[in-house]
Coordinates of C-alpha atoms and ligand atoms in Angstrom, one line a residue:
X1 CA 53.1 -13.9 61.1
X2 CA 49.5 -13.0 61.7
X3 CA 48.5 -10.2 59.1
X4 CA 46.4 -7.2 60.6
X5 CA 42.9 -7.3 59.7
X6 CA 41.5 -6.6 56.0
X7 CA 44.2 -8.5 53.4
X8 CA 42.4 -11.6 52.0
X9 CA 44.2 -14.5 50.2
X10 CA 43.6 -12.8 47.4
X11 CA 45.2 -9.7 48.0
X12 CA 48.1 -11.2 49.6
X13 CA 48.4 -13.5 46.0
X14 CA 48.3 -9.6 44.6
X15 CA 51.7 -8.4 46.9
X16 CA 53.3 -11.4 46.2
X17 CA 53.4 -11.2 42.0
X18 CA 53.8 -7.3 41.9
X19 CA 56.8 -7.4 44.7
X20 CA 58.6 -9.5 41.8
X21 CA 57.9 -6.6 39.6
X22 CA 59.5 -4.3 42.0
X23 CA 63.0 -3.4 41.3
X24 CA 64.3 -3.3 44.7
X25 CA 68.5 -2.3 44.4
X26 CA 70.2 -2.9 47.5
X27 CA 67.0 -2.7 49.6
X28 CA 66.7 -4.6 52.8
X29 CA 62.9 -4.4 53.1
X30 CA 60.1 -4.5 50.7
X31 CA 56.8 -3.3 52.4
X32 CA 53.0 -3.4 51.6
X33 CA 50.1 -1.5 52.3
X34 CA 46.6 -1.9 51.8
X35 CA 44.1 0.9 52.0
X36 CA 40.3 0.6 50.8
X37 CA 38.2 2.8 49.5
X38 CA 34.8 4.2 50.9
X39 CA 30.8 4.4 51.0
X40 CA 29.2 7.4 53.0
X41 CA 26.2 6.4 54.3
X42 CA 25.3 10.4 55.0
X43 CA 26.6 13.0 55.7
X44 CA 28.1 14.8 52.1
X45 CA 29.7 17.7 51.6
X46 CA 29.9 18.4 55.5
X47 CA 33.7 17.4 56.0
X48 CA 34.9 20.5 54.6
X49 CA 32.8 22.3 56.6
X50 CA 34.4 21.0 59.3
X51 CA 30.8 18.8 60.2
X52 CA 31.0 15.1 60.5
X53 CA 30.1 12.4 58.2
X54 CA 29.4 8.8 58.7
X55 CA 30.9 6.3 56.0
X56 CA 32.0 2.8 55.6
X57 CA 35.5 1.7 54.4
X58 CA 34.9 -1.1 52.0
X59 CA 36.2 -4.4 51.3
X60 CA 38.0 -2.8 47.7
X61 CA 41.2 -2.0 48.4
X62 CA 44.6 -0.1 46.7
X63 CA 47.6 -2.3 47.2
X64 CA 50.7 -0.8 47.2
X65 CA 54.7 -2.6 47.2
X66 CA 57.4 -0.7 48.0
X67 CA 61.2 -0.6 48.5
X68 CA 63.7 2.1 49.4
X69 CA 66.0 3.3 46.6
X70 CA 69.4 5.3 46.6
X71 CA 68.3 7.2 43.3
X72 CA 66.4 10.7 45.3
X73 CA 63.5 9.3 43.6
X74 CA 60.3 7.9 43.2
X75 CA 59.8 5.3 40.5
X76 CA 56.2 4.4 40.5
X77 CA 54.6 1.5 38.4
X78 CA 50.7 0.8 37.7
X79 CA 49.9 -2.8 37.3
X80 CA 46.9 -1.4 35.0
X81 CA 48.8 -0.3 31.8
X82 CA 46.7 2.1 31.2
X83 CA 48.3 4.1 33.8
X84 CA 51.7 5.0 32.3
X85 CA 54.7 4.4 34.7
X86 CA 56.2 7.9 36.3
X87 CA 59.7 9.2 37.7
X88 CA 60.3 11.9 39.8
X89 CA 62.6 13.8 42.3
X90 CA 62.3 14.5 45.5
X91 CA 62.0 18.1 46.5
X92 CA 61.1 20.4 48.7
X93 CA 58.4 21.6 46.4
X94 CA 57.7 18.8 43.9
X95 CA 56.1 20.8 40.8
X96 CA 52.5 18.7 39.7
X97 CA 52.3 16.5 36.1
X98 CA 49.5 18.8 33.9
X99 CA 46.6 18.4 35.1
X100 CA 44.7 15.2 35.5
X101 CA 47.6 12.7 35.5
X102 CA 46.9 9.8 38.0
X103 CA 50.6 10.4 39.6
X104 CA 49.7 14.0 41.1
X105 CA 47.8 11.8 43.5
X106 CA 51.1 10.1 44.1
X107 CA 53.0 13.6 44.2
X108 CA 50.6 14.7 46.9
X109 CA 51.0 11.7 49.2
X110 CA 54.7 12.2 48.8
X111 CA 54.9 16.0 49.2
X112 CA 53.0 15.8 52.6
X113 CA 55.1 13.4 53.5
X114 CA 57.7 16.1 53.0
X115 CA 56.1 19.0 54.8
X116 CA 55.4 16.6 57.7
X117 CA 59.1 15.8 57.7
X118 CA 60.8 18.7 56.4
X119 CA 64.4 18.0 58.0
X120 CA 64.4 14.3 57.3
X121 CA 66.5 13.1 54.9
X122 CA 64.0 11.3 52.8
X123 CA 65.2 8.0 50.1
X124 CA 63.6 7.6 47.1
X125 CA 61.8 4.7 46.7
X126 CA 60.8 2.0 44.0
X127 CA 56.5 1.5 44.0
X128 CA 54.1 -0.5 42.3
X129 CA 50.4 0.0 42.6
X130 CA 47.6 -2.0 42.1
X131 CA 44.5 -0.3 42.4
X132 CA 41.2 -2.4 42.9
X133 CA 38.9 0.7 43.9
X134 CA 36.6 1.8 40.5
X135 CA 37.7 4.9 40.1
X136 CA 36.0 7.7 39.5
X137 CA 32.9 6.2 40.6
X138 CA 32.6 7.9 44.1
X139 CA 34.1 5.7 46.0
X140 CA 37.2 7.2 46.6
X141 CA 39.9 5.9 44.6
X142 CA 42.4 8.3 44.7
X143 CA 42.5 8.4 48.6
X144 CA 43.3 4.8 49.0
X145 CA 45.8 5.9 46.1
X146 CA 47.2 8.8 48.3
X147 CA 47.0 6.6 51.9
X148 CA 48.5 3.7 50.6
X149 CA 51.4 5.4 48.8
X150 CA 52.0 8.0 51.9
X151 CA 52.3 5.0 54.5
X152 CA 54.8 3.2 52.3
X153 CA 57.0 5.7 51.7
X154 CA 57.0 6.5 55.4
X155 CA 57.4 2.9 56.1
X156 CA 60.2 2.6 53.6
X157 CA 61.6 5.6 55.5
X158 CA 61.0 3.8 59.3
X159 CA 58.8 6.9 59.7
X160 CA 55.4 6.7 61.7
X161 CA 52.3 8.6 62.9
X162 CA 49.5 8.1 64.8
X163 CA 46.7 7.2 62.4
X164 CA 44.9 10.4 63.0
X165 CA 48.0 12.4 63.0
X166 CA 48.1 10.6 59.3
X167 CA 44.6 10.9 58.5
X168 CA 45.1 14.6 58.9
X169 CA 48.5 14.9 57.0
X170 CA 46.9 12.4 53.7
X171 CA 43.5 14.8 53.7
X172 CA 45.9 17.7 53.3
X173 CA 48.2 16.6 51.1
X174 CA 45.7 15.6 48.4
X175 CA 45.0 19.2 48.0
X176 CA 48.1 19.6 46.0
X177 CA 46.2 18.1 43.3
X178 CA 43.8 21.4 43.1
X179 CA 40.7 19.9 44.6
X180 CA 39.7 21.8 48.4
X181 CA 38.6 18.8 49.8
X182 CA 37.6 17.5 53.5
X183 CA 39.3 14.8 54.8
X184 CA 36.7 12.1 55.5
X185 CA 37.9 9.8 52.4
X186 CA 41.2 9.3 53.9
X187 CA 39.7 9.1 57.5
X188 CA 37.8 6.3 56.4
X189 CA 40.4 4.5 54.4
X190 CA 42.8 4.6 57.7
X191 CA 40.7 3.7 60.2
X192 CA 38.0 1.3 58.4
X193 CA 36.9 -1.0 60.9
X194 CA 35.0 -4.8 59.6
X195 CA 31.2 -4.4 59.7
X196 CA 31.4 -0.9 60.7
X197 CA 30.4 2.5 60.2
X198 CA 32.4 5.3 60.9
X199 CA 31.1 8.9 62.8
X200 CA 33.8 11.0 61.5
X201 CA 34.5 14.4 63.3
X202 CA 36.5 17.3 62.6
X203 CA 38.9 19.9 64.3
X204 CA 40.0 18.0 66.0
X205 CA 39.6 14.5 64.1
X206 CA 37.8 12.3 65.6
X207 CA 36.6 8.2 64.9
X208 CA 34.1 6.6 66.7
X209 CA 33.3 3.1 65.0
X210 CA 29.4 1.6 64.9
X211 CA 28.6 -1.4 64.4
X212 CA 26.4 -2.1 61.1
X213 CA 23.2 -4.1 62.2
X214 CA 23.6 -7.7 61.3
X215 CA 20.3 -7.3 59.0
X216 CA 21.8 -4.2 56.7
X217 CA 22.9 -4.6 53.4
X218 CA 24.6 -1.7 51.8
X219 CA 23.9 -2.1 47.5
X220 CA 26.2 -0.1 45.5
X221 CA 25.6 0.9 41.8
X222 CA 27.9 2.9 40.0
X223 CA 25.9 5.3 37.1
X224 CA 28.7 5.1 34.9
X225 CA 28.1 8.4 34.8
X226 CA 32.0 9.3 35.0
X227 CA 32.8 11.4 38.8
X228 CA 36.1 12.6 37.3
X229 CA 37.5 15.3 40.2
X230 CA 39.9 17.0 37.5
X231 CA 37.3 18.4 35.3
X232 CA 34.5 20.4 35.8
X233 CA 33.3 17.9 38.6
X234 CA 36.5 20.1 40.4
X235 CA 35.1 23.9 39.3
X236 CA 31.5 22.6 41.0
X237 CA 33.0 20.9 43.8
X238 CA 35.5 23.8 44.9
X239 CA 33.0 26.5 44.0
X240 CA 30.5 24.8 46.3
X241 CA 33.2 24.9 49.3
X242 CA 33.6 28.4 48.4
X243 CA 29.8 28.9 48.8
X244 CA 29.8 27.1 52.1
X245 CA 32.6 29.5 53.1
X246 CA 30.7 32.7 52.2
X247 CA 28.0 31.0 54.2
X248 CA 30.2 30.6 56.9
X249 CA 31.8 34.0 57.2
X250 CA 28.1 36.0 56.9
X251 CA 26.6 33.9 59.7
X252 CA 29.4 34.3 61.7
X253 CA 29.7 38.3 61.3
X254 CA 26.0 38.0 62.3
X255 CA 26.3 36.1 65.4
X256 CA 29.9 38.5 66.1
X257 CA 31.6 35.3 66.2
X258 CA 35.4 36.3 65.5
X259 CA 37.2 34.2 63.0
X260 CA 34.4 31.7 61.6
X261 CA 35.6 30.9 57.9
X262 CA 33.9 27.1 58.0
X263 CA 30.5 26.5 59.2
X264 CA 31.6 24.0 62.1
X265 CA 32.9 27.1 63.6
X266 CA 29.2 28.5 63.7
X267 CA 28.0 25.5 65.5
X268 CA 30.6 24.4 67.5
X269 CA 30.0 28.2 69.2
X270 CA 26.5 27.1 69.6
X271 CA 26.2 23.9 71.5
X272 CA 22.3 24.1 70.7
X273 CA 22.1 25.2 67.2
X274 CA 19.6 24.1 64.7
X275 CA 19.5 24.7 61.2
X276 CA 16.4 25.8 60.6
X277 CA 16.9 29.1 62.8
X278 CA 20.9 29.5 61.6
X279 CA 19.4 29.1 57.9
X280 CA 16.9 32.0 59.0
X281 CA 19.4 33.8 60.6
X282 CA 21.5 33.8 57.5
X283 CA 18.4 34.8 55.3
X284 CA 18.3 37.7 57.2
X285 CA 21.2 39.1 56.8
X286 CA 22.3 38.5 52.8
X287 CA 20.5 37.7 49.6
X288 CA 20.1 34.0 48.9
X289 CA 22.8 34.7 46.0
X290 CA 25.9 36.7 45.2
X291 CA 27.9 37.9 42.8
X292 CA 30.8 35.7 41.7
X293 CA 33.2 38.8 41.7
X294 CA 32.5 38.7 45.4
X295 CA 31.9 42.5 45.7
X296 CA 28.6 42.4 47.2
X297 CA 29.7 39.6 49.7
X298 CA 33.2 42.1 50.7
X299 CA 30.3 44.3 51.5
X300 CA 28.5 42.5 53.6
X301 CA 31.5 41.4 55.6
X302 CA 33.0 44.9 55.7
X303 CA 36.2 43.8 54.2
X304 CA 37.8 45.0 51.2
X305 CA 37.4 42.7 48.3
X306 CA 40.7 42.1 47.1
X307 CA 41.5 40.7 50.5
X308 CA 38.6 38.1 50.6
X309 CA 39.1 37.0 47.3
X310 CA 42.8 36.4 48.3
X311 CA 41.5 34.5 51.6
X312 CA 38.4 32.2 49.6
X313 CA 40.1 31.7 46.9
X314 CA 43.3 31.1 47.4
X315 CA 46.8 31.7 45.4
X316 CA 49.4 30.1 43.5
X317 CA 48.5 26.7 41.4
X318 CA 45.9 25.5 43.9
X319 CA 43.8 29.1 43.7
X320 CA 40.2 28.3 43.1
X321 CA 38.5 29.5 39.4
X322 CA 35.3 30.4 39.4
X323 CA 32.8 31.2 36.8
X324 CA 31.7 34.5 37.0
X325 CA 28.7 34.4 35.4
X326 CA 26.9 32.5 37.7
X327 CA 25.8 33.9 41.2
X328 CA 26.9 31.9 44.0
X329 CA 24.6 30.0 46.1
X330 CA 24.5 31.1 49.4
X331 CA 21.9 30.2 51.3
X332 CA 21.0 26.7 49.6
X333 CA 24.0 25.2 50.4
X334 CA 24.1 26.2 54.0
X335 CA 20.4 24.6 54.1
X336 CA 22.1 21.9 52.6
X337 CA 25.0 21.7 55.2
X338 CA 23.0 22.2 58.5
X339 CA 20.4 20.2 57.4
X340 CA 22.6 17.3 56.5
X341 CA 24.6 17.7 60.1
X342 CA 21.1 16.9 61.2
X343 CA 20.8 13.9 59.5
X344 CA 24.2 13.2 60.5
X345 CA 23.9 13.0 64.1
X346 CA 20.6 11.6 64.0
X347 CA 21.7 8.7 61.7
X348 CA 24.7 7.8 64.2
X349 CA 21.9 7.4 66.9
X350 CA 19.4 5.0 64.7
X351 CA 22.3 2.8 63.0
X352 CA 23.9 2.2 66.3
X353 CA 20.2 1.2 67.9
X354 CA 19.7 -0.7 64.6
X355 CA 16.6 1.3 63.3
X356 CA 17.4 0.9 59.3
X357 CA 13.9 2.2 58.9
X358 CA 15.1 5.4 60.3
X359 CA 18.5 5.5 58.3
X360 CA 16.8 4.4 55.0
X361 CA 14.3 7.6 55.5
X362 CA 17.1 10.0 56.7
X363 CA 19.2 8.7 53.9
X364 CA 16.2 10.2 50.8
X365 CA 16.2 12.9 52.9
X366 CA 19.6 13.2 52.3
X367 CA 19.3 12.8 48.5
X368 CA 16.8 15.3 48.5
X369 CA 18.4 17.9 49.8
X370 CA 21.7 17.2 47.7
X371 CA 19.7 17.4 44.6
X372 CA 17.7 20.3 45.6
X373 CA 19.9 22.5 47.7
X374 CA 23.5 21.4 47.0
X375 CA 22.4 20.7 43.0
X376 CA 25.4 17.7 42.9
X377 CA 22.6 15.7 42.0
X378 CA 22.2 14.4 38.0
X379 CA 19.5 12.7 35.9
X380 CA 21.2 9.4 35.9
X381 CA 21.5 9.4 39.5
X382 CA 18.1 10.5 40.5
X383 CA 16.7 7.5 38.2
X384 CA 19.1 4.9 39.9
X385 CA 17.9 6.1 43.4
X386 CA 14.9 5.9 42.3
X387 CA 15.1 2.2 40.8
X388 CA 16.6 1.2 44.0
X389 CA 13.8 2.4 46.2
X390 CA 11.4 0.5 43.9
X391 CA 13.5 -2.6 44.3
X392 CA 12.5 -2.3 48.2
X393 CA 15.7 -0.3 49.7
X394 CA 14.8 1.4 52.8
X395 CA 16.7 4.1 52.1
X396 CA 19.1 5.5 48.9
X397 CA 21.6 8.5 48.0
X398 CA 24.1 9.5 45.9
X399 CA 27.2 8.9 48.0
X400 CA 30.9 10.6 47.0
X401 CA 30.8 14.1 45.7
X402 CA 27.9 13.5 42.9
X403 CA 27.8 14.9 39.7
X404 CA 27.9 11.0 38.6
X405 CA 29.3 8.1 40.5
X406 CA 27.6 5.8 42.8
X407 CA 24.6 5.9 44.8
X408 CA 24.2 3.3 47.8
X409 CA 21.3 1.6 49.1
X410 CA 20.5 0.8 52.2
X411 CA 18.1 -2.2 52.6
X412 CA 17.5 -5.5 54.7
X413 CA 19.6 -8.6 53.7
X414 CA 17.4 -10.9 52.6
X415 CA 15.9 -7.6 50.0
X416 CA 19.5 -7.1 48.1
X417 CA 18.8 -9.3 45.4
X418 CA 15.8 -7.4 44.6
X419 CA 17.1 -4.1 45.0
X420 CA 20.2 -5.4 42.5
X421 CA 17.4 -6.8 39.9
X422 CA 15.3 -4.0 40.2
X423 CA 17.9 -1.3 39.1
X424 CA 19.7 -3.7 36.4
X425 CA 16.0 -3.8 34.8
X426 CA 15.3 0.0 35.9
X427 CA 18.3 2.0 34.9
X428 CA 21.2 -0.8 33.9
X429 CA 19.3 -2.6 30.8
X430 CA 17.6 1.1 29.3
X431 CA 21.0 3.0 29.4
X432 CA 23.0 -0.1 28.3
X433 CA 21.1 -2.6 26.5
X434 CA 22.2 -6.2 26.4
X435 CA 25.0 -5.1 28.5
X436 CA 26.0 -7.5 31.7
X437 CA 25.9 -5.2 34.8
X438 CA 28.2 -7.7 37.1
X439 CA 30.4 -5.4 37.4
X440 CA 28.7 -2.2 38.0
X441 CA 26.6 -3.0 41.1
X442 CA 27.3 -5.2 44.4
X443 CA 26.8 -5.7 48.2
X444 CA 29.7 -4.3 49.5
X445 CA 30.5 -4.7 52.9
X446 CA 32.2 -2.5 55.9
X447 CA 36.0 -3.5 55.4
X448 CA 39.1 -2.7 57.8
X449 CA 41.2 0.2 57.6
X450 CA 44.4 0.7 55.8
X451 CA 47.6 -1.4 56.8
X452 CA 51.4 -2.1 56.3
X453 CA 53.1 -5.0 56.1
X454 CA 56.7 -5.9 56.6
X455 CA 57.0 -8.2 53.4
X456 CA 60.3 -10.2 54.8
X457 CA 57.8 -11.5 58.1
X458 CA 55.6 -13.2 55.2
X459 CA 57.6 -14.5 53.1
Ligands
LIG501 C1 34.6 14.0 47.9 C2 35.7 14.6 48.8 C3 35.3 14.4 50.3 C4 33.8 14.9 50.5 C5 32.9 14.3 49.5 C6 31.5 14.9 49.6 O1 34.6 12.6 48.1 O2 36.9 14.0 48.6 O3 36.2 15.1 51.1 O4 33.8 16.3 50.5 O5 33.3 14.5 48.2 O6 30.9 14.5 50.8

């Protein structure tokens, strides 16, 4: 059988030993997915704004085996020991592990699974996962974790959906796990395409591959500065989508635009918006900052504020926390947003005509306006950016959601060796001396999407 695009010898070596770890009952097939993880070139913090982004899948992958079972359960199984094995039921309304256990990403992909399929009579099923995507570097982990484990255990239930129908169901589902994210990780995961870029856009989702110039490289170097999304990184990450929202609604109440909670629905009712007047617009009509009890911003939108706390924030286990003794930025991170969009859109147009010169400068640009405006930035990251730039890169950014993780560099081929050396001397050998930084840094390249495999056709 010819295997879809994406699993190397390698990886299908990897299936092979952890289906014989697999305890499979009276199952009649054993199924295996691959889905990778992902590099944004630009584009951050847009998606849950409803604005596109442009990332790459990459060629590091979560591999996932999986049989049906006749217990009502899943029994999953990391092939890293240091994630302890996990059993649970399935319900209606599976209740999450405490927080920060690596199975609530598993829960998710199971529980929207559920909601997608609420009369089906799901089986349990028997899963072992082998993840090969750093994690908590940026680059996405726990969606290849969620994709990979929601298209087995539809496949193990001969259930399927049209990848964006999926795309749309994973980027929801991960919200069980408390953060409010977009859904560009799991976008990119399922429809990764070899050597190219991704223009993501959302409501409705839409993919429209690019090819990556044959001259690009794309370095990655993780700070080791851990990206964790169950700690704090969470509070900053959610507060900012509630600042974006704010944003949002004030603009919108400005413009008399009914209904606008995200701020896609601000530009999407103004075909020829730009950000510097919207960002004016906004300035004009609310303080820069507002209170985190969100009186002052009920005010504004003439709404009581019991009722928009309810509607920002959420209830139940998923409800956003905020700190209230910090105002919320308002206008900074709408700067951010529209400015990034920008970017966005431009960087589609230069990538696909091949002008790198163009993407590496919209790319600072980028990481200027995250540190500045969106304040996702760090110390660490700023150095590495600034190491790989030195190095020769034409362009460099954080990538992921900040606050530590990975930055990626965009530069010609025959510079990545220099832009590798040059942040191993620059930031690698000063925070870890005499360490080896193999395994922190590499050329990664644009990978395929996510797929399942029928394990009895390879046998
Ligand atoms: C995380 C989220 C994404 C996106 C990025 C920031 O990776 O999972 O949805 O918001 O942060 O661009």
């Amino acid at each position: 059988m010819t295997l879809p695009d994406g699993w190397d010898a390698e990886e299908q070596a990897r299936v092979k030993r952890l289906a014989t770890k697999l305890r499979t009952d009276h199952a009649t097939q054993i199924i295996a997915v691959r889905a990778p993880g992902r590099v944004n070139l630009i584009g951050e913090h847009t998606d849950y704004s409803g604005l596109p982004v442009l990332p790459v899948a990459i060629d590091r992958s979560t591999i996932v085996v999986a049989a049906a079972n006749t217990t009502g359960e899943i029994e999953v199984t990391n092939a890293d020991p240091a994630w302890p094995s996990r059993r649970f039921a399935i319900e209606r309304q599976i209740p999450p592990y405490e927080t920060g256990d690596w199975a609530d990403y598993v829960k998710a992909a199971i529980q929207g699974v559920i909601d997608r399929f609420p009369t089906h009579a799901l089986r349990g099923a028997s899963i072992v996962v082998d993840g090969r995507v750093p994690p908590a570097a940026g680059l996405s982990s726990s969606s290849a974790l969620t994709v990979s484990i929601a298209m087995a255990f539809m496949a193990s239930n001969q259930l399927e959906l049209d990848p964006l129908e999926a795309a749309t169901m994973v980027a929801r589902s991960e919200r069980y796990v408390g953060t409010h994210g977009g859904g560009m990780d799991q976008a990119a995961s399922i429809f990764g395409r070899r050597d190219h870029a991704l223009f993501i856009e959302f409501d409705p989702l839409r993919v429209r591959a690019i090819k990556m110039p044959a001259n690009a490289a794309l370095v990655v170097a993780d700070s080791r500065q851990i990206a964790d999304k169950s700690g704090t990184v969470r509070a900053e990450y959610n507060r900012r989508v509630v600042e974006c929202s704010l944003a949002a609604r004030i603009l919108g109440r400005a413009l008399k635009l009914d209904g606008a909670t995200i701020l896609g629905d601000v530009v999407r009712a103004y075909p020829a918006w730009n950000a510097v007047e919207l960002v004016e617009k906004l300035a004009a009509t609310s303080p820069a900052q507002l209170g985190a009890n969100l009186k002052d911003a009920a005010n504004i939108l003439g709404v009581t504020q019991n009722a928009l706390d309810a509607d920002l924030l959420g209830q139940g286990p998923t409800r956003i926390a905020l700190d209230p003794t910090r105002p919320l930025e308002v206008l900074k991170r709408a700067r951010h947003v529209l400015s990034e969009t920008e970017r966005v859109i431009h960087a589609a147009t230069v990538l696909e005509a091949g002008r790198l010169d163009e993407m590496g400068t919209l790319m600072d640009a980028s990481h200027q306006s995250l540190a500045d405006d969106f304040e996702c930035s760090t110390q660490r990251l700023d150095e590495i950016v600034e190491c790989a730039r030195r190095g020769g890169a034409l362009g460099a950014r954080l990538t992921g959601a900040g606050f530590g993780g990975s930055i990626v560099a965009l530069c010609e081929v025959s510079n990545a060796a220099a832009v590798i050396e040059s942040i191993d001397r620059g930031y690698y050998a000063k925070q870890y001396p005499g360490a080896a930084p193999e395994n922190w840094r590499a050329v990664l390249h644009a990978g395929a999407g996510a797929s399942v495999i029928d394990m009895r056709a390879t046998a």
